[in-house]
PDB file of C-alpha atoms in Angstrom:
ATOM      1  CA  MET A 104       5.456   6.621  20.532  1.00  0.00           C
ATOM      2  CA  PRO A 105       6.475   3.479  18.552  1.00  0.00           C
ATOM      3  CA  ARG A 106       5.049   0.099  19.652  1.00  0.00           C
ATOM      4  CA  LYS A 107       7.145  -2.993  20.222  1.00  0.00           C
ATOM      5  CA  GLY A 108       5.555  -6.386  19.484  1.00  0.00           C
ATOM      6  CA  PHE A 109       1.926  -7.344  18.922  1.00  0.00           C
ATOM      7  CA  SER A 110      -1.109  -6.850  21.102  1.00  0.00           C
ATOM      8  CA  LEU A 111      -2.887  -9.824  22.645  1.00  0.00           C
ATOM      9  CA  ILE A 112      -5.926  -9.314  20.335  1.00  0.00           C
ATOM     10  CA  GLU A 113      -3.741  -9.437  17.206  1.00  0.00           C
ATOM     11  CA  ILE A 114      -2.110 -12.692  18.305  1.00  0.00           C
ATOM     12  CA  ILE A 115      -5.454 -14.315  19.176  1.00  0.00           C
ATOM     13  CA  ILE A 116      -6.957 -13.354  15.789  1.00  0.00           C
ATOM     14  CA  SER A 117      -3.889 -14.673  13.921  1.00  0.00           C
ATOM     15  CA  VAL A 118      -3.996 -17.999  15.780  1.00  0.00           C
ATOM     16  CA  ALA A 119      -7.760 -18.322  15.153  1.00  0.00           C
ATOM     17  CA  ILE A 120      -7.270 -17.803  11.406  1.00  0.00           C
ATOM     18  CA  ILE A 121      -4.477 -20.398  11.263  1.00  0.00           C
ATOM     19  CA  ILE A 122      -6.554 -22.955  13.214  1.00  0.00           C
ATOM     20  CA  SER A 123      -9.600 -22.453  10.971  1.00  0.00           C
ATOM     21  CA  LEU A 124      -7.479 -22.933   7.812  1.00  0.00           C
ATOM     22  CA  MET A 125      -5.997 -26.136   9.234  1.00  0.00           C
ATOM     23  CA  GLY A 126      -9.501 -27.370  10.024  1.00  0.00           C
ATOM     24  CA  LEU A 127     -10.601 -26.852   6.405  1.00  0.00           C
ATOM     25  CA  ILE A 128      -7.642 -28.842   5.086  1.00  0.00           C
ATOM     26  CA  THR A 129      -8.326 -31.698   7.519  1.00  0.00           C
ATOM     27  CA  PHE A 130     -12.052 -31.709   6.660  1.00  0.00           C
ATOM     28  CA  LYS A 131     -11.308 -31.985   2.923  1.00  0.00           C
ATOM     29  CA  SER A 132      -9.054 -34.982   3.528  1.00  0.00           C
ATOM     30  CA  ASN A 133     -11.647 -36.636   5.769  1.00  0.00           C
ATOM     31  CA  SER A 134     -14.447 -36.049   3.250  1.00  0.00           C
ATOM     32  CA  ASP A 135     -12.531 -37.998   0.565  1.00  0.00           C
ATOM     33  CA  SER A 136     -12.044 -40.830   3.044  1.00  0.00           C
ATOM     34  CA  ILE A 137     -15.758 -40.865   3.902  1.00  0.00           C
ATOM     35  CA  ILE A 138     -16.753 -40.855   0.217  1.00  0.00           C
ATOM     36  CA  LEU A 139     -14.429 -43.790  -0.463  1.00  0.00           C
ATOM     37  CA  GLU A 140     -15.639 -45.795   2.538  1.00  0.00           C
ATOM     38  CA  ASN A 141     -19.315 -45.224   1.691  1.00  0.00           C
ATOM     39  CA  THR A 142     -18.753 -46.242  -1.935  1.00  0.00           C
ATOM     40  CA  ALA A 143     -16.934 -49.427  -0.845  1.00  0.00           C
ATOM     41  CA  ASN A 144     -19.768 -50.336   1.526  1.00  0.00           C
ATOM     42  CA  GLU A 145     -22.450 -49.639  -1.106  1.00  0.00           C
ATOM     43  CA  ILE A 146     -20.723 -51.715  -3.795  1.00  0.00           C
ATOM     44  CA  THR A 147     -20.114 -54.564  -1.327  1.00  0.00           C
ATOM     45  CA  SER A 148     -23.807 -54.530  -0.377  1.00  0.00           C
ATOM     46  CA  ALA A 149     -24.827 -54.574  -4.038  1.00  0.00           C
ATOM     47  CA  ILE A 150     -22.566 -57.568  -4.776  1.00  0.00           C
ATOM     48  CA  ARG A 151     -23.949 -59.384  -1.713  1.00  0.00           C
ATOM     49  CA  ALA A 152     -27.482 -58.673  -2.949  1.00  0.00           C
ATOM     50  CA  VAL A 153     -26.637 -60.314  -6.281  1.00  0.00           C
ATOM     51  CA  LYS A 154     -25.235 -63.323  -4.422  1.00  0.00           C
ATOM     52  CA  GLN A 155     -28.465 -63.609  -2.411  1.00  0.00           C
ATOM     53  CA  ILE A 156     -30.497 -63.474  -5.637  1.00  0.00           C
ATOM     54  CA  TYR A 157     -28.234 -66.156  -7.113  1.00  0.00           C
ATOM     55  CA  ASP A 158     -28.506 -68.333  -3.976  1.00  0.00           C
ATOM     56  CA  ALA A 159     -32.310 -68.041  -4.203  1.00  0.00           C
ATOM     57  CA  GLY A 160     -32.158 -69.757  -7.593  1.00  0.00           C
ATOM     58  CA  ASP A 161     -32.056 -66.861 -10.081  1.00  0.00           C
ATOM     59  CA  THR A 162     -28.867 -67.490 -12.057  1.00  0.00           C
ATOM     60  CA  ASN A 163     -29.614 -64.629 -14.458  1.00  0.00           C
ATOM     61  CA  ALA A 164     -28.658 -61.823 -12.051  1.00  0.00           C
ATOM     62  CA  TYR A 165     -25.339 -60.017 -12.197  1.00  0.00           C
ATOM     63  CA  PHE A 166     -23.494 -56.990 -10.841  1.00  0.00           C
ATOM     64  CA  SER A 167     -21.791 -54.652 -13.275  1.00  0.00           C
ATOM     65  CA  ILE A 168     -19.730 -51.492 -13.346  1.00  0.00           C
ATOM     66  CA  VAL A 169     -20.599 -49.423 -16.390  1.00  0.00           C
ATOM     67  CA  GLN A 170     -18.758 -46.402 -17.733  1.00  0.00           C
ATOM     68  CA  ASN A 171     -20.243 -44.016 -20.270  1.00  0.00           C
ATOM     69  CA  SER A 172     -20.088 -40.308 -21.109  1.00  0.00           C
ATOM     70  CA  GLU A 173     -22.018 -39.433 -17.921  1.00  0.00           C
ATOM     71  CA  GLY A 174     -19.566 -41.162 -15.566  1.00  0.00           C
ATOM     72  CA  ARG A 175     -19.133 -44.535 -13.892  1.00  0.00           C
ATOM     73  CA  PHE A 176     -22.094 -46.443 -12.417  1.00  0.00           C
ATOM     74  CA  TYR A 177     -22.690 -49.749 -10.680  1.00  0.00           C
ATOM     75  CA  ARG A 178     -25.858 -51.704 -11.188  1.00  0.00           C
ATOM     76  CA  ILE A 179     -27.671 -54.941 -10.508  1.00  0.00           C
ATOM     77  CA  THR A 180     -29.382 -56.497 -13.509  1.00  0.00           C
ATOM     78  CA  GLN A 181     -31.802 -59.424 -13.577  1.00  0.00           C
ATOM     79  CA  ARG A 182     -32.873 -61.235 -16.735  1.00  0.00           C
ATOM     80  CA  LYS A 183     -36.283 -62.881 -16.835  1.00  0.00           C
ATOM     81  CA  ASN A 184     -37.961 -64.280 -19.936  1.00  0.00           C
ATOM     82  CA  GLY A 185     -35.369 -62.671 -22.207  1.00  0.00           C
ATOM     83  CA  THR A 186     -35.902 -59.171 -20.756  1.00  0.00           C
ATOM     84  CA  SER A 187     -33.233 -57.403 -18.689  1.00  0.00           C
ATOM     85  CA  THR A 188     -34.387 -55.328 -15.741  1.00  0.00           C
ATOM     86  CA  VAL A 189     -31.982 -53.029 -13.904  1.00  0.00           C
ATOM     87  CA  THR A 190     -33.007 -53.018 -10.247  1.00  0.00           C
ATOM     88  CA  VAL A 191     -30.189 -50.814  -8.886  1.00  0.00           C
ATOM     89  CA  HIS A 192     -28.371 -48.100 -10.849  1.00  0.00           C
ATOM     90  CA  LYS A 193     -26.147 -45.727  -8.883  1.00  0.00           C
ATOM     91  CA  LYS A 194     -23.371 -43.348  -9.890  1.00  0.00           C
ATOM     92  CA  ILE A 195     -19.904 -43.862  -8.412  1.00  0.00           C
ATOM     93  CA  HIS A 196     -18.396 -40.627  -7.101  1.00  0.00           C
ATOM     94  CA  PRO A 197     -15.860 -39.186  -9.600  1.00  0.00           C
ATOM     95  CA  LYS A 198     -13.115 -39.089  -6.934  1.00  0.00           C
ATOM     96  CA  VAL A 199     -13.255 -42.887  -6.539  1.00  0.00           C
ATOM     97  CA  GLN A 200     -11.018 -44.957  -8.809  1.00  0.00           C
ATOM     98  CA  VAL A 201     -12.145 -48.519  -9.585  1.00  0.00           C
ATOM     99  CA  PHE A 202      -9.807 -51.391 -10.494  1.00  0.00           C
ATOM    100  CA  LYS A 203     -10.752 -55.018 -11.220  1.00  0.00           C
ATOM    101  CA  LYS A 204      -8.779 -58.261 -11.060  1.00  0.00           C
ATOM    102  CA  SER A 205      -9.800 -61.826 -11.820  1.00  0.00           C
ATOM    103  CA  ILE A 206      -8.289 -64.444  -9.566  1.00  0.00           C
ATOM    104  CA  ASN A 207      -8.107 -67.529 -11.749  1.00  0.00           C
ATOM    105  CA  SER A 208      -4.534 -68.731 -12.215  1.00  0.00           C
ATOM    106  CA  GLU A 209      -3.040 -67.755  -8.875  1.00  0.00           C
ATOM    107  CA  VAL A 210      -3.247 -68.901  -5.305  1.00  0.00           C
ATOM    108  CA  TYR A 211      -5.695 -66.654  -3.454  1.00  0.00           C
ATOM    109  CA  ASN A 212      -3.896 -64.294  -1.075  1.00  0.00           C
ATOM    110  CA  PRO A 213      -5.919 -61.552   0.664  1.00  0.00           C
ATOM    111  CA  ASP A 214      -2.709 -59.697   1.581  1.00  0.00           C
ATOM    112  CA  ASN A 215      -1.691 -59.236  -2.055  1.00  0.00           C
ATOM    113  CA  ASN A 216      -3.287 -55.790  -2.244  1.00  0.00           C
ATOM    114  CA  ASN A 217      -2.032 -53.995  -5.328  1.00  0.00           C
ATOM    115  CA  SER A 218      -0.619 -56.311  -7.954  1.00  0.00           C
ATOM    116  CA  GLY A 219      -2.357 -57.310 -11.154  1.00  0.00           C
ATOM    117  CA  TYR A 220      -5.239 -54.826 -11.096  1.00  0.00           C
ATOM    118  CA  GLY A 221      -6.413 -53.135 -14.264  1.00  0.00           C
ATOM    119  CA  GLU A 222      -8.467 -49.958 -14.162  1.00  0.00           C
ATOM    120  CA  ALA A 223     -12.106 -50.676 -14.949  1.00  0.00           C
ATOM    121  CA  THR A 224     -12.353 -48.212 -17.825  1.00  0.00           C
ATOM    122  CA  ILE A 225     -13.986 -50.553 -20.299  1.00  0.00           C
ATOM    123  CA  SER A 226     -17.626 -49.962 -21.083  1.00  0.00           C
ATOM    124  CA  GLU A 227     -18.861 -52.708 -18.737  1.00  0.00           C
ATOM    125  CA  THR A 228     -17.330 -54.997 -16.106  1.00  0.00           C
ATOM    126  CA  LYS A 229     -19.639 -57.837 -15.021  1.00  0.00           C
ATOM    127  CA  ILE A 230     -19.583 -60.061 -11.961  1.00  0.00           C
ATOM    128  CA  SER A 231     -21.839 -63.091 -12.137  1.00  0.00           C
ATOM    129  CA  PHE A 232     -21.831 -65.778  -9.474  1.00  0.00           C
ATOM    130  CA  SER A 233     -22.067 -68.632 -11.922  1.00  0.00           C
ATOM    131  CA  GLY A 234     -18.380 -68.083 -12.760  1.00  0.00           C
ATOM    132  CA  ALA A 235     -17.236 -66.383  -9.567  1.00  0.00           C
ATOM    133  CA  THR A 236     -17.459 -69.551  -7.518  1.00  0.00           C
ATOM    134  CA  ALA A 237     -14.714 -71.105  -9.624  1.00  0.00           C
ATOM    135  CA  THR A 238     -12.403 -68.144 -10.253  1.00  0.00           C
ATOM    136  CA  GLY A 239     -13.029 -65.268  -7.870  1.00  0.00           C
ATOM    137  CA  THR A 240     -12.810 -61.554  -8.492  1.00  0.00           C
ATOM    138  CA  SER A 241     -11.422 -58.528  -6.665  1.00  0.00           C
ATOM    139  CA  ILE A 242     -12.360 -54.884  -7.017  1.00  0.00           C
ATOM    140  CA  LEU A 243      -9.956 -52.286  -5.661  1.00  0.00           C
ATOM    141  CA  LEU A 244     -11.325 -48.838  -4.758  1.00  0.00           C
ATOM    142  CA  SER A 245      -8.991 -45.926  -4.122  1.00  0.00           C
ATOM    143  CA  SER A 246      -8.839 -42.145  -4.252  1.00  0.00           C
ATOM    144  CA  LYS A 247      -5.922 -39.876  -5.116  1.00  0.00           C
ATOM    145  CA  ASN A 248      -6.442 -37.758  -1.996  1.00  0.00           C
ATOM    146  CA  CYS A 249      -6.912 -40.610   0.479  1.00  0.00           C
ATOM    147  CA  PRO A 250      -4.194 -42.906   1.870  1.00  0.00           C
ATOM    148  CA  THR A 251      -6.730 -45.696   2.485  1.00  0.00           C
ATOM    149  CA  SER A 252      -7.912 -48.160  -0.167  1.00  0.00           C
ATOM    150  CA  TYR A 253     -10.620 -50.811  -0.100  1.00  0.00           C
ATOM    151  CA  LYS A 254     -10.589 -54.221  -1.714  1.00  0.00           C
ATOM    152  CA  ILE A 255     -13.808 -56.165  -2.306  1.00  0.00           C
ATOM    153  CA  THR A 256     -13.037 -59.824  -2.938  1.00  0.00           C
ATOM    154  CA  ILE A 257     -15.215 -62.714  -4.014  1.00  0.00           C
ATOM    155  CA  ILE A 258     -13.250 -65.655  -2.671  1.00  0.00           C
ATOM    156  CA  PRO A 259     -12.688 -68.540  -5.109  1.00  0.00           C
ATOM    157  CA  THR A 260     -14.709 -71.741  -4.598  1.00  0.00           C
ATOM    158  CA  SER A 261     -16.809 -70.400  -1.698  1.00  0.00           C
ATOM    159  CA  ALA A 262     -18.026 -67.163  -3.385  1.00  0.00           C
ATOM    160  CA  ARG A 263     -17.920 -65.410  -0.010  1.00  0.00           C
ATOM    161  CA  ILE A 264     -17.614 -61.629  -0.265  1.00  0.00           C
ATOM    162  CA  HIS A 265     -15.079 -59.771   1.882  1.00  0.00           C
ATOM    163  CA  LEU A 266     -14.321 -56.077   2.213  1.00  0.00           C
ATOM    164  CA  TYR A 267     -10.732 -55.285   3.184  1.00  0.00           C
ATOM    165  CA  LYS A 268      -9.459 -51.853   4.234  1.00  0.00           C
ATOM    166  CA  PHE A 269      -5.770 -51.103   3.963  1.00  0.00           C
ATOM    167  CA  LYS A 270      -3.396 -48.172   3.912  1.00  0.00           C
ATOM    168  CA  GLY A 271      -1.622 -47.980   0.649  1.00  0.00           C
TER     169      GLY A 271
END
């Protein structure tokens, strides 16, 4: 005798498979967002640490983003008595794209999110607070699979550090 339609068990199994596949896709998207947010927070903390070192009187400390054959890293370097010591050296996740912009000849506008940035692909990008107080710098972090971007800005003249999150 031929059957018409599907049994209840077949429908439940089909729906369960579809739901689990949708959950995997959503998790992958969320994981990129979490990686980007964590990287933005870590880099912001590292830049704030350099500012604290600078405010304590050590003008030979700087933050840098370095790219070599092993990937892209950020680090804090202090120079004492002619010797450089790297105190923090951490790899930036490969999914995170890093862009840098100097704010020197324009009026500072925190809402100007994506104009004038160049990808930080050079061998080293430095941020030192001896010059940042006069000019300011922004670092834009984004990911191809995430609609959210983060902008870390050292505000001109005050050298305050802000982390902005925006959809872009």
